[in-house]
mmCIF file of C-alpha atoms in Angstrom:
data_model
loop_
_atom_site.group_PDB
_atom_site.id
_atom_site.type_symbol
_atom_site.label_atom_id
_atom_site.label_comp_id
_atom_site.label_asym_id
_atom_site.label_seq_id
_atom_site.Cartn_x
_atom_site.Cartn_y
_atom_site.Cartn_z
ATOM 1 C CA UNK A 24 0.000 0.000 0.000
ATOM 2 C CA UNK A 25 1.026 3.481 -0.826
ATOM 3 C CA UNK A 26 1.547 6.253 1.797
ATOM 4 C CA UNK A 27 -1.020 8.451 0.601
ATOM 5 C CA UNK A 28 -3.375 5.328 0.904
ATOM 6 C CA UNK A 29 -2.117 4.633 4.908
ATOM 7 C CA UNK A 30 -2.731 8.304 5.419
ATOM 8 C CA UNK A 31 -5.813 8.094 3.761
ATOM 9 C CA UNK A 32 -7.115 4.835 6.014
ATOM 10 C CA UNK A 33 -5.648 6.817 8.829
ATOM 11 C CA UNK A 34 -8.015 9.897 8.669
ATOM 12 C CA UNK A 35 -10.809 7.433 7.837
ATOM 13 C CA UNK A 36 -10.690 5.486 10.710
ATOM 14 C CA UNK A 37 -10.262 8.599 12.560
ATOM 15 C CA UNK A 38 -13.128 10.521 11.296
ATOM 16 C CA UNK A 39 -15.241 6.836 11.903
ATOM 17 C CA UNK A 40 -14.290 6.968 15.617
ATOM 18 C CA UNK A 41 -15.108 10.614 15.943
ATOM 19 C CA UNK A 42 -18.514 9.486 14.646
ATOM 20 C CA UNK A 43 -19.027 6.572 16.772
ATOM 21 C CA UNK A 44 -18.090 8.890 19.979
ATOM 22 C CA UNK A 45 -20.465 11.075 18.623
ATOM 23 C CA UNK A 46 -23.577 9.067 19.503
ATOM 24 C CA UNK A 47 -22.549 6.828 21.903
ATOM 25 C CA UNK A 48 -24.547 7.073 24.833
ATOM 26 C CA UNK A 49 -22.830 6.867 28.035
ATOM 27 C CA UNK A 50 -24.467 6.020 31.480
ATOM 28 C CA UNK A 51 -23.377 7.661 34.819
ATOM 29 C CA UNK A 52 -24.159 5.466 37.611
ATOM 30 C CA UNK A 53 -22.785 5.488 41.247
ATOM 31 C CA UNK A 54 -19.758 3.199 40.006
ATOM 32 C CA UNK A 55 -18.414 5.770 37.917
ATOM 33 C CA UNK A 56 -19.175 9.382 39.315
ATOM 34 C CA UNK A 57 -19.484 11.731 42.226
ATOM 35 C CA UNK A 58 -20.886 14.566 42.058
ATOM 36 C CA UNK A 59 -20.563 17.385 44.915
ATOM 37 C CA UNK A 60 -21.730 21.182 45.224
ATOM 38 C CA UNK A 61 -19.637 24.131 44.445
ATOM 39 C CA UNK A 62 -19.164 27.280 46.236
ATOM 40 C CA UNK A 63 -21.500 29.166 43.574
ATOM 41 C CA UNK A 64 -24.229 26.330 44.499
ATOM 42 C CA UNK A 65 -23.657 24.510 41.089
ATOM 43 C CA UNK A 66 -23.086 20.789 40.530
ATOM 44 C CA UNK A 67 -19.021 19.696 40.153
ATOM 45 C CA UNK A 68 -18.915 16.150 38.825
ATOM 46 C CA UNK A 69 -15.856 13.521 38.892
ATOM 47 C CA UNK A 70 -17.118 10.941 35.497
ATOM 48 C CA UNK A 71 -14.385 8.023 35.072
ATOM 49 C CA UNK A 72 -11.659 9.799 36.562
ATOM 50 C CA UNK A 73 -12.355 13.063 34.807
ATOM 51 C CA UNK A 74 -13.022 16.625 36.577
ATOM 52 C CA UNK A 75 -15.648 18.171 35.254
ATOM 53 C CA UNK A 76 -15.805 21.492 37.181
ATOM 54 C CA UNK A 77 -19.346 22.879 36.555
ATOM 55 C CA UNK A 78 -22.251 20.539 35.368
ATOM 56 C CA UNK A 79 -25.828 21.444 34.375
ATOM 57 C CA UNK A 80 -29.027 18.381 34.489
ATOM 58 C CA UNK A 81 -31.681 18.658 32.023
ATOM 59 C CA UNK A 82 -34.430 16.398 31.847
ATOM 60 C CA UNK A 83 -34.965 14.700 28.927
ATOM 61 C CA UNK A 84 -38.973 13.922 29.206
ATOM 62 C CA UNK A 85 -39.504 17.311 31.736
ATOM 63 C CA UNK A 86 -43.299 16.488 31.781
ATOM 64 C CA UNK A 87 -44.130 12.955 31.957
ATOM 65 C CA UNK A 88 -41.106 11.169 33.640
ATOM 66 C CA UNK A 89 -39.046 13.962 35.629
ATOM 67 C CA UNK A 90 -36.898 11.381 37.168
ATOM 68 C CA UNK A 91 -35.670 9.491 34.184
ATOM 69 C CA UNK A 92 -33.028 9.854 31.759
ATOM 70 C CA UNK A 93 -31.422 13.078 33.009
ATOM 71 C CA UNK A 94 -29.004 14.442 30.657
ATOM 72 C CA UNK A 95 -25.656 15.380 32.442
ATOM 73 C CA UNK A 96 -24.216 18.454 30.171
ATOM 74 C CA UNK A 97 -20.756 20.131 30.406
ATOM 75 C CA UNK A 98 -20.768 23.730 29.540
ATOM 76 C CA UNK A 99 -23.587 26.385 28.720
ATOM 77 C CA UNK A 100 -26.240 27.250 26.077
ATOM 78 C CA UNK A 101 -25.435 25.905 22.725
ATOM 79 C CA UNK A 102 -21.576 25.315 23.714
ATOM 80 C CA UNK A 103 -23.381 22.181 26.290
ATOM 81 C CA UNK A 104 -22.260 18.947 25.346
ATOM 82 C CA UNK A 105 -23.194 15.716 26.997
ATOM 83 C CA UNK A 106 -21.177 13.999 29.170
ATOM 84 C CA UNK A 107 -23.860 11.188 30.296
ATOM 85 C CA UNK A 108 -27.203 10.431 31.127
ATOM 86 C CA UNK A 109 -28.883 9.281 34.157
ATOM 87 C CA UNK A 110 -31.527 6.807 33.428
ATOM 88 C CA UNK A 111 -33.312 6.232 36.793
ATOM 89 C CA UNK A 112 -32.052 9.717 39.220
ATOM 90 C CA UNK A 113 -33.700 7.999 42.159
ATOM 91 C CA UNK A 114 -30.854 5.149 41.921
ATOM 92 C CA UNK A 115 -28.228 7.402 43.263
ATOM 93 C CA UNK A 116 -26.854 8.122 46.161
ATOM 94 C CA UNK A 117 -29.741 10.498 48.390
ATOM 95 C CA UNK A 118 -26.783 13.479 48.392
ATOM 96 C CA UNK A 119 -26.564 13.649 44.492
ATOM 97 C CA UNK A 120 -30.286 13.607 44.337
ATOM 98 C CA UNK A 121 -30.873 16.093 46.506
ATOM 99 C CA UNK A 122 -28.211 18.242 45.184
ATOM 100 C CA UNK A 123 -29.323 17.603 41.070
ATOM 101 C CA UNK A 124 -33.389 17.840 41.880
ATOM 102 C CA UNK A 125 -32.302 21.319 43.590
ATOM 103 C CA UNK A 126 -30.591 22.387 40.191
ATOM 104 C CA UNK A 127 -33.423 20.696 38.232
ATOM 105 C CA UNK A 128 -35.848 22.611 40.291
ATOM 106 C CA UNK A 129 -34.442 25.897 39.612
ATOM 107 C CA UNK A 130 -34.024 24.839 35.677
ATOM 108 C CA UNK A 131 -37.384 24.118 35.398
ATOM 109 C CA UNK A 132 -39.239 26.224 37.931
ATOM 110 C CA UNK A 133 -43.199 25.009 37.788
ATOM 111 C CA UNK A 134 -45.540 25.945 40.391
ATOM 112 C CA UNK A 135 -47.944 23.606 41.100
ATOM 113 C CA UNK A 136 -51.850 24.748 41.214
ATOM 114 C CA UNK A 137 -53.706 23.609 44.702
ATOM 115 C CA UNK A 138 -56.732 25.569 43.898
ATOM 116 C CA UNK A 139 -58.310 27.829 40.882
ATOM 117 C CA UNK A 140 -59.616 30.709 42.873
ATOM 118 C CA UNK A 141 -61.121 32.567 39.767
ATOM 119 C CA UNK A 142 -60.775 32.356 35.856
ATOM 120 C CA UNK A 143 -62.317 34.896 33.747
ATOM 121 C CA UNK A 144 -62.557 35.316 29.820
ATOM 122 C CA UNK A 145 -61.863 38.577 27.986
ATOM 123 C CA UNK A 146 -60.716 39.984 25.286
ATOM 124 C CA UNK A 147 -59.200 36.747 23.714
ATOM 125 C CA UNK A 148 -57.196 35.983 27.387
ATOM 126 C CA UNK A 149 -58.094 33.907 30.347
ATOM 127 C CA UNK A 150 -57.293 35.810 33.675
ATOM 128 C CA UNK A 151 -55.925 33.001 36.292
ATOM 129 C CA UNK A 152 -56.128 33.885 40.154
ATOM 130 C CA UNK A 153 -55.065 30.672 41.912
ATOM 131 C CA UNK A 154 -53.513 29.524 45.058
ATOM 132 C CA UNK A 155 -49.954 27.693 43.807
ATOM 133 C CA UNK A 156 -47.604 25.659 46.082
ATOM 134 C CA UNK A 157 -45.507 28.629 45.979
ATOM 135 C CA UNK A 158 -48.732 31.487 47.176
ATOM 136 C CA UNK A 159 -51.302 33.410 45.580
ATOM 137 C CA UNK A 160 -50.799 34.045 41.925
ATOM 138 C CA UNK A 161 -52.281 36.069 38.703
ATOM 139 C CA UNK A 162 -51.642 35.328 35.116
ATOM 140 C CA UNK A 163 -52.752 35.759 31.697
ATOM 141 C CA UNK A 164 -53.441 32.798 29.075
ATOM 142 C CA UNK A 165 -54.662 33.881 25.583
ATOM 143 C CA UNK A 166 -57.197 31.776 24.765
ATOM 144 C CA UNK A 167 -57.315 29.445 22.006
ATOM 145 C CA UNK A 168 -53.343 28.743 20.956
ATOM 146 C CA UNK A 169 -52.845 25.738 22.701
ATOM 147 C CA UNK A 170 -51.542 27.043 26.046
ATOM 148 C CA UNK A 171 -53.333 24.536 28.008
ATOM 149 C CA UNK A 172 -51.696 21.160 27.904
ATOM 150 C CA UNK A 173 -53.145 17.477 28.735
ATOM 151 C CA UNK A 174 -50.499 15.451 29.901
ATOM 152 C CA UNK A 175 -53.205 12.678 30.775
ATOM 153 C CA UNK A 176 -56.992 12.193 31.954
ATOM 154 C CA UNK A 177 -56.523 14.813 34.793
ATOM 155 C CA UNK A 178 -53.495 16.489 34.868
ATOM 156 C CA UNK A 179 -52.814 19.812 32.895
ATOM 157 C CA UNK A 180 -49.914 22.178 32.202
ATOM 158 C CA UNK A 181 -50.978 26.141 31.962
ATOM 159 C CA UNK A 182 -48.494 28.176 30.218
ATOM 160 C CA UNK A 183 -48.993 32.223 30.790
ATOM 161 C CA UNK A 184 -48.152 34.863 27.879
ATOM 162 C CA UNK A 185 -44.857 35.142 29.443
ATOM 163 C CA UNK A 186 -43.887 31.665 29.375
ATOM 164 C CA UNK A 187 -43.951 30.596 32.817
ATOM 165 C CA UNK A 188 -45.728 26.963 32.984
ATOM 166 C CA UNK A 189 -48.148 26.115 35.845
ATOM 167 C CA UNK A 190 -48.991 22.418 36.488
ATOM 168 C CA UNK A 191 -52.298 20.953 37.726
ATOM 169 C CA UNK A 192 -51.645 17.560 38.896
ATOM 170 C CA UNK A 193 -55.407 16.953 39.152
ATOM 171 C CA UNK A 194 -57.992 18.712 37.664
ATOM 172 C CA UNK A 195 -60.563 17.579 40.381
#
């Protein structure tokens, strides 16, 4: 074989592994990381003998399994890239789940309704005065796009004109 041809096979093979690390998933388990808090109250996480100095959860199915296949991402915004996913957070030691449900909380910050104190209809918007798990609360809805979400027979998500999401666990 020619030079140019080893070469060749060389950046192949390269560009193949690249590709194959690409979409391998890997799974972080107890066996094979620690995470611990940081002064700043982020997440620092050791993964297979690598530091990893500031890590951010995401959920990967926010809605309907919160707990599942959390996505363990190095960096922020669209320079993130995954390290690892969790698939079952409740199999880890009580300290990391306490310390990643904290970060998830504030990631995906959700009141939860306990009671609809008044709706009313105007104008193309829904006016929401409820009681949350977090106090009393007043939002806007416009009516008609889709901003009230069944996630199954009784349990809604309510997102406001600003974005925020509100979940009803049960609607009776």
């Amino acid at each position: 074989m020619k030079e140019e041809d080893l070469k060749s096979n060389d950046i192949i093979q390269q560009q193949q592994q690249a590709v194959e690390e690409m979409f391998t998933i890997r799974y972080i388990t107890p066996q094979n990381a620690v995470f611990k808090g940081t002064e700043g109250g982020f997440v620092a996480m050791t993964y297979e003998g690598k530091e990893y100095p500031r890590v951010m959860p995401y959920r990967a199915f926010p809605f309907t399994d919160p707990d599942k296949y959390i996505s363990i991402r190095d960096g922020i915004g669209n320079d993130s890239k995954e390290i690892g996913i969790i698939k079952d957070l409740n199999q880890m030691p009580k300290e990391t789940v306490e310390l990643l449900k904290r970060q998830l909380d504030i990631r995906y910050f959700m009141p939860v309704i306990k009671k609809i104190n008044d709706i009313k209809e105007e104008y193309g918007y829904s006016y929401w005065n409820v009681l949350t798990d977090r106090g009393e609360c007043r939002f806007t809805v416009p009516l008609g796009t889709g901003n009230v979400i069944r996630l199954s027979e009784n349990r809604l998500i309510v997102a406001d004109i600003d974005g925020n999401r509100f979940e009803v666990p049960d609607i009776s």
